[in-house]
């Protein structure tokens, strides 16, 4: 039972999987968040590095969570196009 719960937890967390490079300055996305995320909860976004295998967008939420999103999906494009996002915001 414990192993099933652990496996389920790992599968859920895999949606938010990101890996830091050696310097810790930028990240790559390996999987994307599937469901639309409320634009009002996003305070910052950034593109993944150009040397990442898959291009992605990293959304930072008001609570400081970082979520990988597919830049080709409409709801992600709407977040990027939103002029109200403050691209200068940085998490604490």
PDB file of C-alpha atoms in Angstrom:
ATOM      1  CA  UNK A   1       0.000   0.000   0.000  1.00  0.00           C
ATOM      2  CA  UNK A   2       2.805   2.412   0.879  1.00  0.00           C
ATOM      3  CA  UNK A   3       4.504   1.760  -2.453  1.00  0.00           C
ATOM      4  CA  UNK A   4       1.265   2.520  -4.329  1.00  0.00           C
ATOM      5  CA  UNK A   5       0.864   5.822  -2.489  1.00  0.00           C
ATOM      6  CA  UNK A   6       4.475   6.723  -3.163  1.00  0.00           C
ATOM      7  CA  UNK A   7       4.098   5.853  -6.841  1.00  0.00           C
ATOM      8  CA  UNK A   8       0.934   7.952  -7.082  1.00  0.00           C
ATOM      9  CA  UNK A   9       2.686  10.891  -5.433  1.00  0.00           C
ATOM     10  CA  UNK A  10       5.617  10.633  -7.842  1.00  0.00           C
ATOM     11  CA  UNK A  11       3.300  10.506 -10.858  1.00  0.00           C
ATOM     12  CA  UNK A  12       1.466  13.618  -9.643  1.00  0.00           C
ATOM     13  CA  UNK A  13       4.671  15.510  -9.009  1.00  0.00           C
ATOM     14  CA  UNK A  14       6.047  14.541 -12.407  1.00  0.00           C
ATOM     15  CA  UNK A  15       3.727  17.103 -14.003  1.00  0.00           C
ATOM     16  CA  UNK A  16       5.793  19.808 -12.351  1.00  0.00           C
ATOM     17  CA  UNK A  17       9.174  18.230 -13.085  1.00  0.00           C
ATOM     18  CA  UNK A  18      11.954  20.640 -13.884  1.00  0.00           C
ATOM     19  CA  UNK A  19      15.700  20.285 -13.702  1.00  0.00           C
ATOM     20  CA  UNK A  20      18.225  22.971 -12.894  1.00  0.00           C
ATOM     21  CA  UNK A  21      21.374  23.362 -14.931  1.00  0.00           C
ATOM     22  CA  UNK A  22      24.781  23.206 -13.248  1.00  0.00           C
ATOM     23  CA  UNK A  23      24.673  26.919 -12.381  1.00  0.00           C
ATOM     24  CA  UNK A  24      21.061  26.801 -11.176  1.00  0.00           C
ATOM     25  CA  UNK A  25      20.248  29.891 -13.224  1.00  0.00           C
ATOM     26  CA  UNK A  26      17.760  28.448 -15.729  1.00  0.00           C
ATOM     27  CA  UNK A  27      15.557  25.424 -16.059  1.00  0.00           C
ATOM     28  CA  UNK A  28      14.158  23.020 -18.617  1.00  0.00           C
ATOM     29  CA  UNK A  29      10.710  21.446 -18.704  1.00  0.00           C
ATOM     30  CA  UNK A  30      10.302  17.728 -19.278  1.00  0.00           C
ATOM     31  CA  UNK A  31       6.504  17.563 -18.966  1.00  0.00           C
ATOM     32  CA  UNK A  32       3.789  20.174 -19.165  1.00  0.00           C
ATOM     33  CA  UNK A  33       0.849  21.045 -16.936  1.00  0.00           C
ATOM     34  CA  UNK A  34      -2.153  19.733 -18.868  1.00  0.00           C
ATOM     35  CA  UNK A  35      -5.085  21.778 -17.555  1.00  0.00           C
ATOM     36  CA  UNK A  36      -5.562  25.502 -18.088  1.00  0.00           C
ATOM     37  CA  UNK A  37      -4.219  27.527 -15.182  1.00  0.00           C
ATOM     38  CA  UNK A  38      -5.992  30.725 -14.028  1.00  0.00           C
ATOM     39  CA  UNK A  39      -4.241  33.772 -15.454  1.00  0.00           C
ATOM     40  CA  UNK A  40      -5.001  35.722 -12.270  1.00  0.00           C
ATOM     41  CA  UNK A  41      -2.773  33.355 -10.284  1.00  0.00           C
ATOM     42  CA  UNK A  42       0.273  33.830 -12.539  1.00  0.00           C
ATOM     43  CA  UNK A  43       2.629  36.644 -11.581  1.00  0.00           C
ATOM     44  CA  UNK A  44       5.628  35.868 -13.775  1.00  0.00           C
ATOM     45  CA  UNK A  45       6.610  33.745 -16.732  1.00  0.00           C
ATOM     46  CA  UNK A  46       9.859  32.900 -18.421  1.00  0.00           C
ATOM     47  CA  UNK A  47      10.940  30.850 -21.400  1.00  0.00           C
ATOM     48  CA  UNK A  48      13.116  27.816 -20.904  1.00  0.00           C
ATOM     49  CA  UNK A  49      16.719  27.917 -22.110  1.00  0.00           C
ATOM     50  CA  UNK A  50      17.321  27.549 -25.829  1.00  0.00           C
ATOM     51  CA  UNK A  51      19.396  24.412 -25.255  1.00  0.00           C
ATOM     52  CA  UNK A  52      16.512  22.542 -23.573  1.00  0.00           C
ATOM     53  CA  UNK A  53      15.254  19.554 -25.556  1.00  0.00           C
ATOM     54  CA  UNK A  54      11.685  20.846 -25.518  1.00  0.00           C
ATOM     55  CA  UNK A  55      10.781  24.549 -25.531  1.00  0.00           C
ATOM     56  CA  UNK A  56       8.571  25.515 -22.622  1.00  0.00           C
ATOM     57  CA  UNK A  57       7.229  28.308 -20.480  1.00  0.00           C
ATOM     58  CA  UNK A  58       7.718  28.354 -16.716  1.00  0.00           C
ATOM     59  CA  UNK A  59       4.819  30.045 -14.933  1.00  0.00           C
ATOM     60  CA  UNK A  60       5.356  31.338 -11.402  1.00  0.00           C
ATOM     61  CA  UNK A  61       2.221  31.601  -9.272  1.00  0.00           C
ATOM     62  CA  UNK A  62       1.319  34.012  -6.480  1.00  0.00           C
ATOM     63  CA  UNK A  63       2.233  31.278  -4.005  1.00  0.00           C
ATOM     64  CA  UNK A  64       5.657  30.809  -5.589  1.00  0.00           C
ATOM     65  CA  UNK A  65       4.938  27.529  -7.371  1.00  0.00           C
ATOM     66  CA  UNK A  66       6.672  27.066 -10.707  1.00  0.00           C
ATOM     67  CA  UNK A  67       4.719  25.234 -13.390  1.00  0.00           C
ATOM     68  CA  UNK A  68       5.895  24.074 -16.807  1.00  0.00           C
ATOM     69  CA  UNK A  69       3.527  24.878 -19.648  1.00  0.00           C
ATOM     70  CA  UNK A  70       3.484  24.231 -23.394  1.00  0.00           C
ATOM     71  CA  UNK A  71       4.016  27.521 -25.271  1.00  0.00           C
ATOM     72  CA  UNK A  72       1.890  26.227 -28.192  1.00  0.00           C
ATOM     73  CA  UNK A  73      -1.304  25.811 -26.120  1.00  0.00           C
ATOM     74  CA  UNK A  74      -3.898  28.600 -26.330  1.00  0.00           C
ATOM     75  CA  UNK A  75      -4.270  29.213 -22.580  1.00  0.00           C
ATOM     76  CA  UNK A  76      -0.488  29.627 -22.273  1.00  0.00           C
ATOM     77  CA  UNK A  77      -0.417  32.005 -25.246  1.00  0.00           C
ATOM     78  CA  UNK A  78      -3.118  34.100 -23.540  1.00  0.00           C
ATOM     79  CA  UNK A  79      -1.050  34.335 -20.356  1.00  0.00           C
ATOM     80  CA  UNK A  80       2.028  35.387 -22.333  1.00  0.00           C
ATOM     81  CA  UNK A  81       0.040  37.980 -24.273  1.00  0.00           C
ATOM     82  CA  UNK A  82      -1.449  39.486 -21.109  1.00  0.00           C
ATOM     83  CA  UNK A  83       0.066  42.946 -20.763  1.00  0.00           C
ATOM     84  CA  UNK A  84      -0.708  43.027 -17.031  1.00  0.00           C
ATOM     85  CA  UNK A  85       1.951  40.455 -16.177  1.00  0.00           C
ATOM     86  CA  UNK A  86       4.941  42.008 -14.480  1.00  0.00           C
ATOM     87  CA  UNK A  87       7.992  40.386 -16.066  1.00  0.00           C
ATOM     88  CA  UNK A  88      10.235  42.054 -13.504  1.00  0.00           C
ATOM     89  CA  UNK A  89       8.733  40.188 -10.531  1.00  0.00           C
ATOM     90  CA  UNK A  90      11.046  37.725  -8.832  1.00  0.00           C
ATOM     91  CA  UNK A  91      10.151  35.176  -6.163  1.00  0.00           C
ATOM     92  CA  UNK A  92      11.409  35.790  -2.614  1.00  0.00           C
TER      93      UNK A  92
END
